[in-house]
Amino acid sequence: YAVLEGFAVPIVAEGEDAHENDNYVEQLKSSAEAAVGELRKRGVSDHRLAVGGHSYGAFMTANLLARAPDLFCAGIARNGAFNRSLTPFGFQAEERSFWEAQQTYAEMSPFFVADKIKTPLLLIHGAEDPNPGTFPMQSERLFAALKGLGATARLVLLPKEGHWYRARENVMHTLAEQDAWLEKYVRNAPPRSVEAESAK
């Protein structure tokens, strides 16, 4: 595997009175498409790509699987927040409350478009995450939605872990889960054209 770590995903406001998150989805997709395009141009990767992240990166991962489904074969989202109505008084760079920007909260929430997530998604969460934005319920509810919609998903809750994983057993278990997910859904993923033909 090759790993592209820390690629930039700038989300910026466009206009004097604009809020940066009002164009979040479009900018997120553009950054991911540019990164994937560069990897392919350099010959580093083919169609077998996964996307993953922790916390805000998990939120971005789920959004990319819903909004840019053709870019990745699998996703791994750890300790994420997927329904922004559950963080109603702001998050990250969003200073407006849910009641001031309901449309933005909805558009940014991958939970609201869970029916668009067809790519296999591994959800991992510390069972005792105290972070008010990333309570374990966030992953539990997205998992329930994906399973109810017939998507391929797996939820792993790590006992006695918070927002970051500390116990050696849980760190090793996380690595094993991620490795198995990538082996199953990325390493042996058929070319997209083959998938399209078999789906007909």
mmCIF file of C-alpha atoms in Angstrom:
data_model
loop_
_atom_site.group_PDB
_atom_site.id
_atom_site.type_symbol
_atom_site.label_atom_id
_atom_site.label_comp_id
_atom_site.label_asym_id
_atom_site.label_seq_id
_atom_site.Cartn_x
_atom_site.Cartn_y
_atom_site.Cartn_z
ATOM 1 C CA TYR A 1 0.000 0.000 0.000
ATOM 2 C CA ALA A 2 0.991 3.610 -0.583
ATOM 3 C CA VAL A 3 -0.356 6.191 1.851
ATOM 4 C CA LEU A 4 -1.101 9.813 1.010
ATOM 5 C CA GLU A 5 -1.096 11.445 4.419
ATOM 6 C CA GLY A 6 -2.198 14.952 5.330
ATOM 7 C CA PHE A 7 -3.231 16.154 1.895
ATOM 8 C CA ALA A 8 -4.715 19.657 2.048
ATOM 9 C CA VAL A 9 -8.482 20.080 1.964
ATOM 10 C CA PRO A 10 -9.002 23.829 2.219
ATOM 11 C CA ILE A 11 -12.562 24.935 2.942
ATOM 12 C CA VAL A 12 -12.728 28.671 2.421
ATOM 13 C CA ALA A 13 -15.415 31.318 2.289
ATOM 14 C CA GLU A 14 -16.151 32.806 -1.132
ATOM 15 C CA GLY A 15 -17.308 36.382 -0.718
ATOM 16 C CA GLU A 16 -17.355 38.981 2.019
ATOM 17 C CA ASP A 17 -20.562 37.807 3.710
ATOM 18 C CA ALA A 18 -20.108 34.112 2.992
ATOM 19 C CA HIS A 19 -19.447 31.373 5.528
ATOM 20 C CA GLU A 20 -16.837 28.789 4.607
ATOM 21 C CA ASN A 21 -19.037 25.780 5.324
ATOM 22 C CA ASP A 22 -21.735 26.947 2.895
ATOM 23 C CA ASN A 23 -19.576 25.478 0.099
ATOM 24 C CA TYR A 24 -18.135 22.608 2.110
ATOM 25 C CA VAL A 25 -19.352 19.736 -0.067
ATOM 26 C CA GLU A 26 -18.153 21.217 -3.364
ATOM 27 C CA GLN A 27 -14.728 22.123 -1.967
ATOM 28 C CA LEU A 28 -14.283 18.741 -0.289
ATOM 29 C CA LYS A 29 -15.061 16.934 -3.545
ATOM 30 C CA SER A 30 -12.724 19.185 -5.540
ATOM 31 C CA SER A 31 -9.815 18.558 -3.165
ATOM 32 C CA ALA A 32 -10.346 14.789 -3.206
ATOM 33 C CA GLU A 33 -10.645 14.692 -6.993
ATOM 34 C CA ALA A 34 -7.426 16.698 -7.310
ATOM 35 C CA ALA A 35 -5.571 14.367 -4.914
ATOM 36 C CA VAL A 36 -6.793 11.238 -6.696
ATOM 37 C CA GLY A 37 -5.964 12.773 -10.071
ATOM 38 C CA GLU A 38 -2.420 13.557 -8.962
ATOM 39 C CA LEU A 39 -1.873 10.044 -7.594
ATOM 40 C CA ARG A 40 -2.970 8.566 -10.895
ATOM 41 C CA LYS A 41 -0.927 11.049 -12.933
ATOM 42 C CA ARG A 42 2.190 10.081 -11.004
ATOM 43 C CA GLY A 43 1.449 6.386 -11.443
ATOM 44 C CA VAL A 44 1.219 5.814 -7.692
ATOM 45 C CA SER A 45 -2.277 4.332 -7.772
ATOM 46 C CA ASP A 46 -4.892 2.789 -9.965
ATOM 47 C CA HIS A 47 -8.601 2.434 -9.171
ATOM 48 C CA ARG A 48 -7.864 0.679 -5.845
ATOM 49 C CA LEU A 49 -8.107 3.558 -3.393
ATOM 50 C CA ALA A 50 -9.448 3.883 0.134
ATOM 51 C CA VAL A 51 -10.106 7.002 2.162
ATOM 52 C CA GLY A 52 -9.956 7.223 5.929
ATOM 53 C CA GLY A 53 -9.722 9.574 8.828
ATOM 54 C CA HIS A 54 -10.177 10.145 12.529
ATOM 55 C CA SER A 55 -12.622 12.605 14.126
ATOM 56 C CA TYR A 56 -13.129 15.414 11.578
ATOM 57 C CA GLY A 57 -11.318 13.190 9.080
ATOM 58 C CA ALA A 58 -13.935 10.485 9.686
ATOM 59 C CA PHE A 59 -16.667 13.040 8.998
ATOM 60 C CA MET A 60 -14.914 13.962 5.750
ATOM 61 C CA THR A 61 -14.511 10.284 4.855
ATOM 62 C CA ALA A 62 -18.232 9.549 5.146
ATOM 63 C CA ASN A 63 -19.027 12.685 3.177
ATOM 64 C CA LEU A 64 -16.684 11.669 0.369
ATOM 65 C CA LEU A 65 -18.213 8.202 0.131
ATOM 66 C CA ALA A 66 -21.652 9.795 -0.194
ATOM 67 C CA ARG A 67 -20.717 12.713 -2.471
ATOM 68 C CA ALA A 68 -17.929 11.250 -4.629
ATOM 69 C CA PRO A 69 -18.771 7.530 -4.738
ATOM 70 C CA ASP A 70 -16.629 6.736 -7.777
ATOM 71 C CA LEU A 71 -13.318 7.819 -6.221
ATOM 72 C CA PHE A 72 -12.843 5.117 -3.582
ATOM 73 C CA CYS A 73 -13.316 1.362 -3.099
ATOM 74 C CA ALA A 74 -13.613 1.554 0.697
ATOM 75 C CA GLY A 75 -13.607 3.911 3.657
ATOM 76 C CA ILE A 76 -12.455 3.811 7.278
ATOM 77 C CA ALA A 77 -13.965 6.335 9.688
ATOM 78 C CA ARG A 78 -12.815 6.468 13.311
ATOM 79 C CA ASN A 79 -14.591 8.448 16.061
ATOM 80 C CA GLY A 80 -16.492 10.679 13.678
ATOM 81 C CA ALA A 81 -19.488 13.003 13.848
ATOM 82 C CA PHE A 82 -21.929 12.223 11.068
ATOM 83 C CA ASN A 83 -25.118 14.044 12.044
ATOM 84 C CA ARG A 84 -24.396 17.729 12.634
ATOM 85 C CA SER A 85 -27.822 18.399 14.108
ATOM 86 C CA LEU A 86 -26.421 16.566 17.159
ATOM 87 C CA THR A 87 -23.799 19.318 17.534
ATOM 88 C CA PRO A 88 -26.280 22.212 17.319
ATOM 89 C CA PHE A 89 -24.133 24.975 18.758
ATOM 90 C CA GLY A 90 -21.342 24.814 16.219
ATOM 91 C CA PHE A 91 -18.417 22.576 15.273
ATOM 92 C CA GLN A 92 -14.922 23.030 13.912
ATOM 93 C CA ALA A 93 -15.004 26.374 12.061
ATOM 94 C CA GLU A 94 -18.810 26.629 12.100
ATOM 95 C CA GLU A 95 -19.768 29.320 14.587
ATOM 96 C CA ARG A 96 -23.451 29.543 13.655
ATOM 97 C CA SER A 97 -25.935 27.446 15.581
ATOM 98 C CA PHE A 98 -28.153 24.846 13.958
ATOM 99 C CA TRP A 99 -31.076 27.272 14.113
ATOM 100 C CA GLU A 100 -29.107 29.926 12.229
ATOM 101 C CA ALA A 101 -27.846 27.610 9.468
ATOM 102 C CA GLN A 102 -30.082 24.557 9.263
ATOM 103 C CA GLN A 103 -29.459 24.018 5.566
ATOM 104 C CA THR A 104 -25.682 24.049 6.018
ATOM 105 C CA TYR A 105 -25.875 21.606 8.932
ATOM 106 C CA ALA A 106 -28.031 19.271 6.856
ATOM 107 C CA GLU A 107 -25.920 19.522 3.713
ATOM 108 C CA MET A 108 -22.735 18.804 5.660
ATOM 109 C CA SER A 109 -24.155 15.753 7.472
ATOM 110 C CA PRO A 110 -23.359 12.438 5.780
ATOM 111 C CA PHE A 111 -26.104 10.845 7.879
ATOM 112 C CA PHE A 112 -28.666 12.831 5.873
ATOM 113 C CA VAL A 113 -27.386 11.216 2.645
ATOM 114 C CA ALA A 114 -26.571 7.771 4.040
ATOM 115 C CA ASP A 115 -28.622 6.260 1.223
ATOM 116 C CA LYS A 116 -25.907 7.468 -1.186
ATOM 117 C CA ILE A 117 -23.132 5.543 0.599
ATOM 118 C CA LYS A 118 -22.675 2.359 -1.416
ATOM 119 C CA THR A 119 -18.937 1.992 -0.778
ATOM 120 C CA PRO A 120 -17.960 -0.372 2.098
ATOM 121 C CA LEU A 121 -17.410 1.670 5.265
ATOM 122 C CA LEU A 122 -15.635 0.520 8.412
ATOM 123 C CA LEU A 123 -16.663 2.526 11.488
ATOM 124 C CA ILE A 124 -14.452 2.379 14.589
ATOM 125 C CA HIS A 125 -15.256 4.289 17.771
ATOM 126 C CA GLY A 126 -13.993 4.497 21.328
ATOM 127 C CA ALA A 127 -16.918 3.250 23.418
ATOM 128 C CA GLU A 128 -16.374 5.959 26.037
ATOM 129 C CA ASP A 129 -15.564 8.922 23.794
ATOM 130 C CA PRO A 130 -16.292 11.993 25.969
ATOM 131 C CA ASN A 131 -15.933 14.509 23.146
ATOM 132 C CA PRO A 132 -19.367 16.194 22.893
ATOM 133 C CA GLY A 133 -19.147 16.268 19.103
ATOM 134 C CA THR A 134 -18.243 12.624 18.683
ATOM 135 C CA PHE A 135 -20.236 10.607 21.184
ATOM 136 C CA PRO A 136 -20.287 6.890 20.178
ATOM 137 C CA MET A 137 -23.936 7.342 19.213
ATOM 138 C CA GLN A 138 -22.730 9.125 16.059
ATOM 139 C CA SER A 139 -21.156 5.937 14.673
ATOM 140 C CA GLU A 140 -23.905 3.702 16.048
ATOM 141 C CA ARG A 141 -26.635 5.674 14.272
ATOM 142 C CA LEU A 142 -24.776 5.880 10.954
ATOM 143 C CA PHE A 143 -24.089 2.144 11.116
ATOM 144 C CA ALA A 144 -27.755 1.397 11.812
ATOM 145 C CA ALA A 145 -28.765 3.593 8.875
ATOM 146 C CA LEU A 146 -26.295 1.935 6.501
ATOM 147 C CA LYS A 147 -27.328 -1.570 7.507
ATOM 148 C CA GLY A 148 -31.001 -0.647 7.196
ATOM 149 C CA LEU A 149 -30.301 0.657 3.700
ATOM 150 C CA GLY A 150 -28.482 -2.542 2.701
ATOM 151 C CA ALA A 151 -25.000 -1.035 2.520
ATOM 152 C CA THR A 152 -21.783 -2.849 3.427
ATOM 153 C CA ALA A 153 -20.660 -1.552 6.815
ATOM 154 C CA ARG A 154 -18.969 -2.745 9.988
ATOM 155 C CA LEU A 155 -19.001 -1.094 13.427
ATOM 156 C CA VAL A 156 -16.229 -1.737 15.954
ATOM 157 C CA LEU A 157 -16.616 -0.261 19.441
ATOM 158 C CA LEU A 158 -13.400 -0.264 21.457
ATOM 159 C CA PRO A 159 -14.046 -0.859 25.181
ATOM 160 C CA LYS A 160 -12.914 1.775 27.672
ATOM 161 C CA GLU A 161 -11.451 3.992 24.941
ATOM 162 C CA GLY A 162 -12.013 7.721 24.582
ATOM 163 C CA HIS A 163 -11.466 9.931 21.551
ATOM 164 C CA TRP A 164 -7.927 8.599 21.038
ATOM 165 C CA TYR A 165 -6.977 4.967 21.531
ATOM 166 C CA ARG A 166 -4.454 4.141 24.254
ATOM 167 C CA ALA A 167 -4.680 0.477 25.240
ATOM 168 C CA ARG A 168 -2.239 -1.690 23.278
ATOM 169 C CA GLU A 169 -4.943 -4.306 22.694
ATOM 170 C CA ASN A 170 -7.283 -1.741 21.153
ATOM 171 C CA VAL A 171 -4.583 -0.144 19.016
ATOM 172 C CA MET A 172 -3.594 -3.565 17.680
ATOM 173 C CA HIS A 173 -7.244 -4.513 17.159
ATOM 174 C CA THR A 174 -7.808 -1.282 15.205
ATOM 175 C CA LEU A 175 -4.830 -2.040 12.965
ATOM 176 C CA ALA A 176 -6.069 -5.590 12.381
ATOM 177 C CA GLU A 177 -9.579 -4.373 11.499
ATOM 178 C CA GLN A 178 -8.212 -1.780 9.076
ATOM 179 C CA ASP A 179 -5.855 -4.270 7.432
ATOM 180 C CA ALA A 180 -8.638 -6.841 6.952
ATOM 181 C CA TRP A 181 -10.956 -4.160 5.501
ATOM 182 C CA LEU A 182 -8.353 -2.958 3.015
ATOM 183 C CA GLU A 183 -7.430 -6.491 2.008
ATOM 184 C CA LYS A 184 -11.061 -7.403 1.384
ATOM 185 C CA TYR A 185 -12.352 -4.290 -0.342
ATOM 186 C CA VAL A 186 -9.316 -2.536 -1.830
ATOM 187 C CA ARG A 187 -6.424 -4.852 -2.668
ATOM 188 C CA ASN A 188 -8.608 -7.231 -4.656
ATOM 189 C CA ALA A 189 -11.133 -4.712 -5.944
ATOM 190 C CA PRO A 190 -11.999 -5.365 -9.583
ATOM 191 C CA PRO A 191 -11.579 -2.532 -12.087
ATOM 192 C CA ARG A 192 -14.556 -0.194 -12.217
ATOM 193 C CA SER A 193 -15.428 -1.250 -15.746
ATOM 194 C CA VAL A 194 -15.655 -4.893 -14.654
ATOM 195 C CA GLU A 195 -17.927 -3.897 -11.764
ATOM 196 C CA ALA A 196 -20.148 -1.914 -14.099
ATOM 197 C CA GLU A 197 -20.432 -4.848 -16.513
ATOM 198 C CA SER A 198 -21.271 -7.337 -13.760
ATOM 199 C CA ALA A 199 -23.909 -4.991 -12.361
ATOM 200 C CA LYS A 200 -25.824 -4.998 -15.680
#
